[in-house]
Tab-separated table of C-alpha atoms and ligand atoms in Angstrom:
chain	number	residue	atom	x	y	z
Y	1	MET	CA	-110.092	227.703	174.558
Y	2	PRO	CA	-109.857	225.782	177.823
Y	3	VAL	CA	-109.033	227.900	180.835
Y	4	LEU	CA	-106.391	227.130	183.439
Y	5	VAL	CA	-105.964	229.018	186.701
Y	6	MET	CA	-102.425	229.262	188.070
Y	7	LYS	CA	-101.825	230.827	191.466
Y	8	PHE	CA	-98.385	231.903	192.639
Y	9	GLY	CA	-97.842	232.439	196.368
Y	10	GLY	CA	-95.555	235.026	197.944
Y	11	THR	CA	-92.345	232.986	197.816
Y	12	SER	CA	-92.945	232.175	194.130
Y	13	VAL	CA	-92.985	235.900	193.268
Y	14	ALA	CA	-90.508	237.060	195.922
Y	15	ASN	CA	-88.222	238.829	193.417
Y	16	LEU	CA	-87.894	239.497	189.691
Y	17	ASP	CA	-86.007	236.263	189.064
Y	18	ARG	CA	-88.764	234.215	190.596
Y	19	ILE	CA	-91.419	236.188	188.748
Y	20	ARG	CA	-89.592	235.345	185.507
Y	21	ARG	CA	-89.479	231.722	186.497
Y	22	ALA	CA	-93.197	231.710	187.239
Y	23	ALA	CA	-93.909	233.534	183.973
Y	24	LYS	CA	-92.052	230.800	182.079
Y	25	ARG	CA	-94.380	228.200	183.564
Y	26	VAL	CA	-97.326	230.277	182.476
Y	27	GLY	CA	-95.794	230.445	179.001
Y	28	VAL	CA	-95.633	226.644	178.864
Y	29	GLU	CA	-99.377	226.360	179.556
Y	30	VAL	CA	-100.197	229.089	177.033
Y	31	ALA	CA	-98.197	227.152	174.433
Y	32	LYS	CA	-100.335	224.090	175.203
Y	33	GLY	CA	-103.359	226.123	174.161
Y	34	TYR	CA	-104.804	227.308	177.453
Y	35	ASP	CA	-106.118	230.747	178.198
Y	36	VAL	CA	-104.570	231.323	181.584
Y	37	ILE	CA	-105.781	233.278	184.578
Y	38	VAL	CA	-102.835	233.928	186.852
Y	39	ILE	CA	-103.566	234.878	190.451
Y	40	VAL	CA	-100.675	236.425	192.342
Y	41	SER	CA	-99.933	237.024	196.010
Y	42	ALA	CA	-97.819	239.902	197.222
Y	43	MET	CA	-94.050	239.341	197.300
Y	44	SER	CA	-93.276	237.327	200.429
Y	45	GLY	CA	-93.058	239.456	203.560
Y	46	GLU	CA	-94.819	242.358	201.869
Y	47	THR	CA	-98.273	241.896	203.397
Y	48	ASN	CA	-96.760	241.514	206.880
Y	49	LYS	CA	-94.857	244.739	206.339
Y	50	LEU	CA	-98.032	246.556	205.300
Y	51	VAL	CA	-99.962	245.181	208.280
Y	52	GLY	CA	-97.126	246.433	210.504
Y	53	LEU	CA	-97.387	249.926	209.027
Y	54	VAL	CA	-101.127	249.961	209.690
Y	55	ASP	CA	-100.685	248.820	213.312
Y	56	GLU	CA	-98.033	251.429	213.939
Y	57	THR	CA	-100.140	254.223	212.480
Y	58	SER	CA	-103.389	253.325	214.154
Y	59	PRO	CA	-103.767	250.450	216.611
Y	60	LEU	CA	-107.571	250.586	216.422
Y	61	TYR	CA	-107.556	251.112	212.697
Y	62	ASP	CA	-110.465	251.752	210.353
Y	63	ALA	CA	-110.806	248.409	208.543
Y	64	ARG	CA	-111.570	250.131	205.224
Y	65	GLU	CA	-108.173	251.799	205.264
Y	66	TYR	CA	-106.503	248.579	206.436
Y	67	ASP	CA	-107.845	246.931	203.283
Y	68	ALA	CA	-106.814	249.851	201.078
Y	69	ILE	CA	-103.258	249.473	202.379
Y	70	VAL	CA	-102.707	245.721	202.743
Y	71	SER	CA	-104.245	244.919	199.360
Y	72	SER	CA	-101.581	246.990	197.599
Y	73	GLY	CA	-98.845	244.329	197.672
Y	74	GLU	CA	-100.754	242.248	195.133
Y	75	ASN	CA	-101.126	245.218	192.756
Y	76	VAL	CA	-97.370	245.393	192.359
Y	77	THR	CA	-96.879	241.690	191.605
Y	78	ALA	CA	-99.829	241.620	189.185
Y	79	GLY	CA	-98.331	244.461	187.146
Y	80	LEU	CA	-94.829	242.985	187.251
Y	81	MET	CA	-96.093	239.567	186.162
Y	82	ALA	CA	-97.995	241.088	183.224
Y	83	LEU	CA	-94.921	243.067	182.148
Y	84	THR	CA	-92.698	239.990	182.434
Y	85	LEU	CA	-95.086	237.991	180.262
Y	86	GLN	CA	-95.225	240.794	177.690
Y	87	GLU	CA	-91.419	240.767	177.600
Y	88	MET	CA	-91.725	237.085	176.650
Y	89	ASP	CA	-94.185	238.017	173.871
Y	90	VAL	CA	-97.141	236.524	175.700
Y	91	PRO	CA	-100.180	238.819	175.391
Y	92	ALA	CA	-100.977	239.579	179.020
Y	93	ARG	CA	-102.815	242.205	181.026
Y	94	SER	CA	-103.096	242.825	184.779
Y	95	TRP	CA	-106.354	243.282	186.655
Y	96	GLN	CA	-106.975	244.555	190.142
Y	97	GLY	CA	-109.911	243.103	192.016
Y	98	TRP	CA	-112.186	246.110	191.392
Y	99	GLN	CA	-111.515	246.022	187.658
Y	100	VAL	CA	-112.745	242.463	187.167
Y	101	PRO	CA	-114.799	243.175	189.316
Y	102	LEU	CA	-114.506	240.559	192.047
Y	103	LEU	CA	-117.578	241.406	194.103
Y	104	THR	CA	-117.479	240.736	197.829
Y	105	THR	CA	-119.409	241.422	201.015
Y	106	SER	CA	-118.463	244.540	202.957
Y	107	ALA	CA	-116.881	242.584	205.853
Y	108	HIS	CA	-113.551	244.394	205.599
Y	109	SER	CA	-110.418	242.273	206.160
Y	110	GLN	CA	-112.591	239.119	206.132
Y	111	ALA	CA	-114.765	239.696	203.079
Y	112	ARG	CA	-116.475	236.840	201.276
Y	113	ILE	CA	-116.715	236.560	197.534
Y	114	GLU	CA	-120.240	237.107	196.196
Y	115	GLU	CA	-119.746	236.984	192.459
Y	116	ILE	CA	-117.184	237.132	189.679
Y	117	PRO	CA	-118.679	238.383	186.407
Y	118	THR	CA	-116.758	236.786	183.546
Y	119	ASP	CA	-117.618	239.165	180.677
Y	120	ASN	CA	-114.745	241.656	181.116
Y	121	LEU	CA	-111.991	239.051	181.043
Y	122	ASN	CA	-113.705	236.943	178.405
Y	123	ALA	CA	-114.005	239.968	176.109
Y	124	LYS	CA	-110.237	240.452	176.357
Y	125	PHE	CA	-109.552	236.753	175.812
Y	126	GLY	CA	-111.736	237.109	172.710
Y	127	GLU	CA	-109.475	239.908	171.490
Y	128	GLY	CA	-106.370	237.741	171.774
Y	129	MET	CA	-105.203	238.313	175.330
Y	130	ARG	CA	-103.818	234.956	176.505
Y	131	VAL	CA	-103.117	235.669	180.157
Y	132	ALA	CA	-105.134	237.686	182.647
Y	133	VAL	CA	-103.005	238.389	185.694
Y	134	VAL	CA	-105.293	239.094	188.626
Y	135	ALA	CA	-104.242	240.526	191.971
Y	136	GLY	CA	-105.272	237.966	194.580
Y	137	PHE	CA	-106.715	238.598	198.029
Y	138	GLN	CA	-108.737	241.696	197.077
Y	139	GLY	CA	-112.224	242.613	195.924
Y	140	LEU	CA	-114.846	245.307	195.767
Y	141	SER	CA	-117.579	245.912	198.360
Y	142	PRO	CA	-121.147	246.929	197.494
Y	143	GLU	CA	-120.182	250.393	198.803
Y	144	GLY	CA	-117.478	250.605	196.161
Y	145	ARG	CA	-114.508	250.160	198.483
Y	146	ILE	CA	-111.571	247.748	198.276
Y	147	THR	CA	-111.911	244.690	200.513
Y	148	THR	CA	-109.549	241.833	201.384
Y	149	LEU	CA	-110.375	238.178	201.931
Y	150	GLY	CA	-108.373	237.382	205.078
Y	151	ARG	CA	-104.744	236.237	205.291
Y	152	GLY	CA	-103.919	233.610	202.710
Y	153	GLY	CA	-106.910	234.829	200.689
Y	154	SER	CA	-105.246	234.548	197.281
Y	155	ASP	CA	-105.887	230.802	197.397
Y	156	THR	CA	-109.574	231.562	197.660
Y	157	THR	CA	-109.364	234.099	194.826
Y	158	ALA	CA	-107.796	231.410	192.649
Y	159	VAL	CA	-110.433	228.764	193.366
Y	160	ALA	CA	-113.247	231.280	192.889
Y	161	PHE	CA	-111.895	232.206	189.439
Y	162	ALA	CA	-111.527	228.542	188.534
Y	163	ALA	CA	-115.183	227.991	189.465
Y	164	ALA	CA	-116.442	231.111	187.668
Y	165	PHE	CA	-114.520	230.372	184.456
Y	166	GLU	CA	-115.045	226.608	184.661
Y	167	ALA	CA	-111.321	226.102	184.509
Y	168	GLU	CA	-109.931	222.675	183.788
Y	169	ARG	CA	-107.804	222.898	186.915
Y	170	CYS	CA	-106.538	225.310	189.514
Y	171	ASP	CA	-102.812	224.954	190.120
Y	172	ILE	CA	-101.519	226.438	193.367
Y	173	TYR	CA	-97.779	227.062	193.124
Y	174	THR	CA	-96.142	227.332	196.506
Y	175	ASP	CA	-92.872	226.614	198.313
Y	176	VAL	CA	-93.723	223.020	199.232
Y	177	ASP	CA	-94.105	220.269	196.664
Y	178	GLY	CA	-97.490	219.062	197.864
Y	179	VAL	CA	-99.592	217.911	200.771
Y	180	TYR	CA	-97.884	215.505	203.152
Y	181	THR	CA	-99.173	212.784	205.475
Y	182	THR	CA	-97.869	214.991	208.266
Y	183	ASP	CA	-95.416	217.830	208.767
Y	184	PRO	CA	-92.034	216.548	207.473
Y	185	ARG	CA	-90.304	218.721	210.073
Y	186	ILE	CA	-91.886	216.571	212.766
Y	187	SER	CA	-91.817	213.158	211.148
Y	188	PRO	CA	-89.032	212.544	208.632
Y	189	LYS	CA	-91.112	209.628	207.359
Y	190	ALA	CA	-93.852	211.979	206.141
Y	191	ARG	CA	-94.864	211.102	202.589
Y	192	LYS	CA	-96.181	213.339	199.855
Y	193	LEU	CA	-99.691	212.355	198.815
Y	194	ASP	CA	-100.494	212.081	195.102
Y	195	LYS	CA	-104.164	212.668	195.773
Y	196	ILE	CA	-106.248	213.748	198.708
Y	197	ALA	CA	-110.028	214.095	198.990
Y	198	PHE	CA	-111.557	217.550	199.470
Y	199	GLU	CA	-112.983	216.592	202.844
Y	200	GLU	CA	-109.670	215.295	204.118
Y	201	MET	CA	-107.898	218.407	202.898
Y	202	LEU	CA	-110.527	220.541	204.585
Y	203	GLU	CA	-109.845	218.848	207.911
Y	204	LEU	CA	-106.094	219.072	207.437
Y	205	ALA	CA	-106.251	222.714	206.325
Y	206	SER	CA	-108.371	223.776	209.264
Y	207	LEU	CA	-106.195	221.751	211.622
Y	208	GLY	CA	-103.238	223.864	210.770
Y	209	ALA	CA	-101.589	222.317	207.713
Y	210	LYS	CA	-100.942	225.757	206.286
Y	211	VAL	CA	-100.730	224.859	202.608
Y	212	LEU	CA	-104.135	226.207	201.583
Y	213	GLN	CA	-106.534	228.728	203.056
Y	214	THR	CA	-109.405	226.660	204.498
Y	215	ARG	CA	-112.022	228.649	202.635
Y	216	SER	CA	-110.386	227.890	199.312
Y	217	VAL	CA	-110.845	224.171	199.987
Y	218	GLU	CA	-114.488	224.685	200.981
Y	219	LEU	CA	-115.059	226.528	197.746
Y	220	ALA	CA	-113.260	223.908	195.662
Y	221	MET	CA	-115.359	221.179	197.248
Y	222	ARG	CA	-118.619	223.024	196.614
Y	223	TYR	CA	-117.850	223.736	192.953
Y	224	LYS	CA	-115.807	220.578	192.340
Y	225	VAL	CA	-112.758	222.522	191.241
Y	226	LYS	CA	-109.754	220.253	190.712
Y	227	LEU	CA	-107.015	221.750	192.830
Y	228	ARG	CA	-103.365	220.918	192.481
Y	229	VAL	CA	-100.748	222.009	195.009
Y	230	LEU	CA	-97.223	222.039	193.657
Y	231	SER	CA	-93.851	223.668	194.085
Y	232	SER	CA	-92.708	226.453	191.815
Y	233	PHE	CA	-89.118	225.492	192.578
Y	234	GLU	CA	-89.186	222.033	191.059
Y	235	GLU	CA	-89.370	220.699	187.545
Y	236	GLN	CA	-92.840	220.765	186.113
Y	237	SER	CA	-94.592	217.563	185.191
Y	238	ASP	CA	-98.199	216.525	184.899
Y	239	GLU	CA	-97.923	214.305	187.965
Y	240	ALA	CA	-96.172	216.860	190.156
Y	241	GLY	CA	-97.641	217.911	193.450
Y	242	THR	CA	-100.819	216.758	195.140
Y	243	LEU	CA	-104.227	216.716	193.521
Y	244	VAL	CA	-107.062	217.713	195.841
Y	245	CYS	CA	-110.137	216.134	194.313
Y	246	ASP	CA	-113.443	214.386	194.761
Y	247	GLU	CA	-113.169	211.154	196.710
Y	248	GLU	CA	-114.608	209.205	193.762
Y	249	GLU	CA	-111.404	209.988	191.884
Y	250	ILE	CA	-109.286	208.259	194.495
Y	251	MET	CA	-109.306	204.539	193.832
Y	252	GLU	CA	-107.461	203.270	196.825
Y	253	SER	CA	-106.365	205.110	199.918
Y	254	ASN	CA	-105.219	204.454	203.455
Y	255	VAL	CA	-107.849	204.502	206.189
Y	256	VAL	CA	-105.948	207.382	207.707
Y	257	ALA	CA	-104.728	209.989	205.219
Y	258	GLY	CA	-102.758	212.146	207.582
Y	259	VAL	CA	-101.876	213.237	211.090
Y	260	ALA	CA	-102.379	216.910	211.841
Y	261	TYR	CA	-101.493	218.967	214.867
Y	262	SER	CA	-102.103	222.330	216.316
Y	263	ARG	CA	-99.508	223.437	218.816
Y	264	ASP	CA	-100.849	226.529	220.521
Y	265	GLU	CA	-103.978	225.281	222.176
Y	266	ALA	CA	-105.324	225.954	225.636
Y	267	LYS	CA	-107.989	224.263	227.715
Y	268	MET	CA	-110.393	225.993	230.082
Y	269	THR	CA	-112.764	224.351	232.526
Y	270	LEU	CA	-115.630	226.036	234.308
Y	271	LEU	CA	-116.077	224.085	237.520
Y	272	SER	CA	-119.565	223.610	238.852
Y	273	VAL	CA	-121.925	225.513	236.605
Y	274	ALA	CA	-125.657	224.913	236.821
Y	275	ASP	CA	-126.888	222.090	234.605
Y	276	ARG	CA	-130.034	223.563	233.119
Y	277	PRO	CA	-131.255	224.784	229.728
Y	278	GLY	CA	-129.558	227.953	228.574
Y	279	ILE	CA	-126.235	227.643	230.404
Y	280	ALA	CA	-124.164	226.503	227.413
Y	281	SER	CA	-125.816	229.204	225.371
Y	282	ILE	CA	-124.809	231.867	227.934
Y	283	ILE	CA	-121.199	230.648	228.187
Y	284	PHE	CA	-120.510	230.208	224.514
Y	285	GLY	CA	-122.556	233.238	223.515
Y	286	CYS	CA	-120.377	235.324	225.811
Y	287	LEU	CA	-117.166	233.804	224.406
Y	288	SER	CA	-118.324	234.286	220.863
Y	289	ASP	CA	-119.189	237.945	221.537
Y	290	ALA	CA	-115.654	238.342	222.868
Y	291	GLY	CA	-114.288	236.990	219.580
Y	292	VAL	CA	-113.051	233.690	221.051
Y	293	ASN	CA	-112.861	230.720	218.677
Y	294	VAL	CA	-113.866	227.739	220.737
Y	295	ASP	CA	-112.983	224.345	219.290
Y	296	MET	CA	-113.573	221.191	221.359
Y	297	ILE	CA	-116.357	221.275	223.948
Y	298	VAL	CA	-117.017	218.683	226.624
Y	299	GLN	CA	-119.677	218.702	229.311
Y	300	ASN	CA	-119.459	216.328	232.262
Y	301	ILE	CA	-122.325	214.353	233.702
Y	302	SER	CA	-123.933	216.394	236.413
Y	303	GLU	CA	-124.218	215.850	240.134
Y	304	ASP	CA	-126.783	217.691	242.219
Y	305	GLY	CA	-127.724	219.797	239.231
Y	306	ARG	CA	-124.166	221.100	238.667
Y	307	THR	CA	-121.666	220.150	235.995
Y	308	ASP	CA	-118.210	221.047	234.629
Y	309	MET	CA	-117.779	222.528	231.185
Y	310	THR	CA	-114.466	222.172	229.345
Y	311	TYR	CA	-113.476	223.696	226.017
Y	312	SER	CA	-110.351	224.367	224.008
Y	313	LEU	CA	-109.260	227.587	222.318
Y	314	PRO	CA	-106.114	229.138	220.822
Y	315	THR	CA	-103.618	230.183	223.546
Y	316	ASP	CA	-103.575	233.803	222.422
Y	317	GLN	CA	-107.308	234.087	223.149
Y	318	VAL	CA	-107.119	232.894	226.759
Y	319	LYS	CA	-106.895	236.402	228.259
Y	320	ARG	CA	-109.880	237.564	226.276
Y	321	ALA	CA	-111.922	234.536	227.311
Y	322	GLU	CA	-110.936	234.937	230.947
Y	323	GLN	CA	-111.960	238.590	230.988
Y	324	ALA	CA	-115.272	237.921	229.306
Y	325	LEU	CA	-116.166	235.166	231.795
Y	326	ASP	CA	-115.082	237.348	234.734
Y	327	VAL	CA	-117.457	240.061	233.626
Y	328	LEU	CA	-120.211	237.499	233.198
Y	329	LYS	CA	-119.604	236.111	236.714
Y	330	ASN	CA	-119.443	239.508	238.367
Y	331	ASP	CA	-122.613	240.852	236.827
Y	332	GLY	CA	-124.434	237.734	238.052
Y	333	GLY	CA	-125.060	236.322	234.589
Y	334	LEU	CA	-123.263	233.060	235.371
Y	335	ASN	CA	-122.445	231.318	238.597
Y	336	PHE	CA	-119.463	228.951	238.719
Y	337	GLN	CA	-116.975	227.833	241.307
Y	338	GLU	CA	-113.676	228.255	239.509
Y	339	LEU	CA	-112.105	228.708	236.116
Y	340	VAL	CA	-109.217	226.273	235.573
Y	341	ILE	CA	-106.847	227.136	232.742
Y	342	ASP	CA	-104.278	224.843	231.128
Y	343	GLU	CA	-102.175	226.685	228.574
Y	344	ASP	CA	-99.760	223.876	227.788
Y	345	VAL	CA	-101.766	221.616	225.538
Y	346	ALA	CA	-101.674	220.687	221.866
Y	347	LYS	CA	-104.174	219.012	219.610
Y	348	VAL	CA	-103.271	215.980	217.530
Y	349	SER	CA	-105.704	214.518	215.008
Y	350	VAL	CA	-105.881	211.644	212.595
Y	351	VAL	CA	-107.913	212.278	209.449
Y	352	GLY	CA	-109.201	209.961	206.740
Y	353	ILE	CA	-112.390	209.278	204.780
Y	354	GLY	CA	-111.667	205.559	205.206
Y	355	MET	CA	-112.794	205.904	208.830
Y	356	ARG	CA	-116.389	206.084	207.671
Y	357	SER	CA	-116.334	202.426	206.737
Y	358	GLN	CA	-113.605	201.013	208.945
Y	359	SER	CA	-113.877	200.674	212.703
Y	360	GLY	CA	-111.093	200.502	215.236
Y	361	VAL	CA	-109.209	203.655	214.308
Y	362	ALA	CA	-109.991	205.402	217.600
Y	363	ALA	CA	-109.074	202.301	219.625
Y	364	LYS	CA	-105.771	202.036	217.782
Y	365	MET	CA	-105.018	205.728	218.243
Y	366	PHE	CA	-105.642	205.552	221.999
Y	367	LYS	CA	-103.517	202.407	222.317
Y	368	VAL	CA	-100.606	204.102	220.558
Y	369	LEU	CA	-100.809	207.089	222.884
Y	370	SER	CA	-101.115	204.906	225.943
Y	371	ASP	CA	-98.084	202.826	224.914
Y	372	GLU	CA	-96.109	206.079	224.846
Y	373	GLY	CA	-97.450	207.036	228.266
Y	374	ILE	CA	-99.287	210.057	226.862
Y	375	ASN	CA	-102.357	211.116	228.799
Y	376	ILE	CA	-105.398	212.204	226.801
Y	377	LYS	CA	-107.196	215.237	228.211
Y	378	VAL	CA	-110.058	215.731	225.780
Y	379	ILE	CA	-111.325	213.660	222.853
Y	380	THR	CA	-113.594	214.717	220.002
Y	381	THR	CA	-114.529	212.884	216.855
Y	382	SER	CA	-116.240	213.513	213.566
Y	383	GLU	CA	-117.047	211.098	210.789
Y	384	ILE	CA	-113.558	211.348	209.324
Y	385	LYS	CA	-111.454	212.697	212.186
Y	386	ILE	CA	-110.397	211.894	215.737
Y	387	SER	CA	-108.758	214.646	217.762
Y	388	VAL	CA	-107.152	214.530	221.175
Y	389	LEU	CA	-105.830	217.219	223.443
Y	390	ILE	CA	-102.566	216.260	225.163
Y	391	ASP	CA	-99.699	217.953	227.016
Y	392	ARG	CA	-97.797	220.063	224.512
Y	393	LYS	CA	-94.439	218.496	225.358
Y	394	TYR	CA	-95.664	215.173	223.926
Y	395	MET	CA	-96.958	216.593	220.671
Y	396	GLU	CA	-94.032	215.589	218.430
Y	397	LEU	CA	-93.883	212.133	219.990
Y	398	ALA	CA	-97.615	211.641	219.452
Y	399	VAL	CA	-97.448	212.705	215.808
Y	400	GLN	CA	-94.455	210.438	215.110
Y	401	SER	CA	-95.874	207.370	216.809
Y	402	LEU	CA	-99.278	207.751	215.155
Y	403	HIS	CA	-97.631	208.218	211.769
Y	404	ASP	CA	-95.654	205.012	212.396
Y	405	ALA	CA	-98.568	203.010	213.777
Y	406	PHE	CA	-100.863	203.795	210.858
Y	407	GLU	CA	-97.965	203.130	208.453
Y	408	LEU	CA	-98.499	206.384	206.618
Y	409	GLU	CA	-95.077	206.201	205.026
Y	410	LYS	CA	-96.502	203.417	202.841
Y	411	ALA	CA	-98.814	204.239	199.961
J	1	LIG	N1	-100.737	238.425	200.553
J	1	LIG	C1	-101.805	237.946	201.385
J	1	LIG	C2	-101.254	237.348	202.652
J	1	LIG	O1	-100.048	237.330	202.851
J	1	LIG	C3	-102.706	236.999	200.663
J	1	LIG	C4	-102.027	235.753	200.152
J	1	LIG	O2	-100.843	235.746	199.891
J	1	LIG	O3	-102.711	234.758	199.956
J	1	LIG	O4	-102.008	236.888	203.477
J	2	MG	MG1	-100.577	230.958	201.284
């Protein structure tokens, strides 16, 4: 029988009523003839609560115990979902990650999936089980301990199962009804997209459109898993939600698919560092060792063998970066004049695969910002994305005017 993967996020399983509602949807797919693998998150708020308990008990916690604790929320919802389905006379069974087993690396709290053997579940499907309810977010390390896949990891669990079982589709049920051209809270003209290409979704996901865990999109792209994002609170139909798919499946699309933003960005500039081989490696090696996630990087032209180096990073990592560079300066590893920090910036990006073949998108974007009197501080581009760093107070204005200028409200 064809396999369908259905993933329910925290708000979709927040209480018994919602679990029943979700179970009914599963029942509909079972009636259509699918064997269904249901992936569940913890009830909403539950994982945060567990993380809080860990922090309170041990600020410098042992990551193995962190995983043992924070993975438990999913165990509860998996069991409850299986029981609910049984109450509806649907043959269902719950599985924790280790029982499948979903094999991962031993990088606790950030583990990566290595393999999902299909024989255990398939044997049960062969015996008449119609729904396997699997606890998302968790797996088993080579050392035999429970691991977790990072916050939002149930999305990645779902896509990995869809790939392993060659599912027809992976439906991600959440509290929004799809992927939008931008955040509807910022631009009321934001439009739900019927389809979006993997690569566009990847850019939007990593730029802070929090619908899907970025890694789940990477995985879906690699294994060509058809992903659908839809709301568990609205009526079900075959066209509901947004399909994240291969670009070949999208006949016609706008040059720009969406405008993304990331609010809490900071910019740091090292004034007057030596311009010679090895300097960038020292700076960014030091930041990386300190656990700083650097995003945009710009190096100025040099004068008299010295240059300025600018980069962006999340605001909550500024202190860490500052400390690391201080240490580097004081121990003589790096000589620079001054470290200038700007903590009031935001990143705004336009994304679209159409940019590969159409020119003028950057020029138009800069014109729009200039017409609004918004100063651009840093620019970076990729094949399908243009990002700018601007003062945070102009972020909403920038998003709205770009959405208008590229007419994203129109299909
Ligand atoms: N429950 C986990 C979290 O809140 C995993 C997930 O829901 O995707 O991050
Ligand atoms: Mg999520």
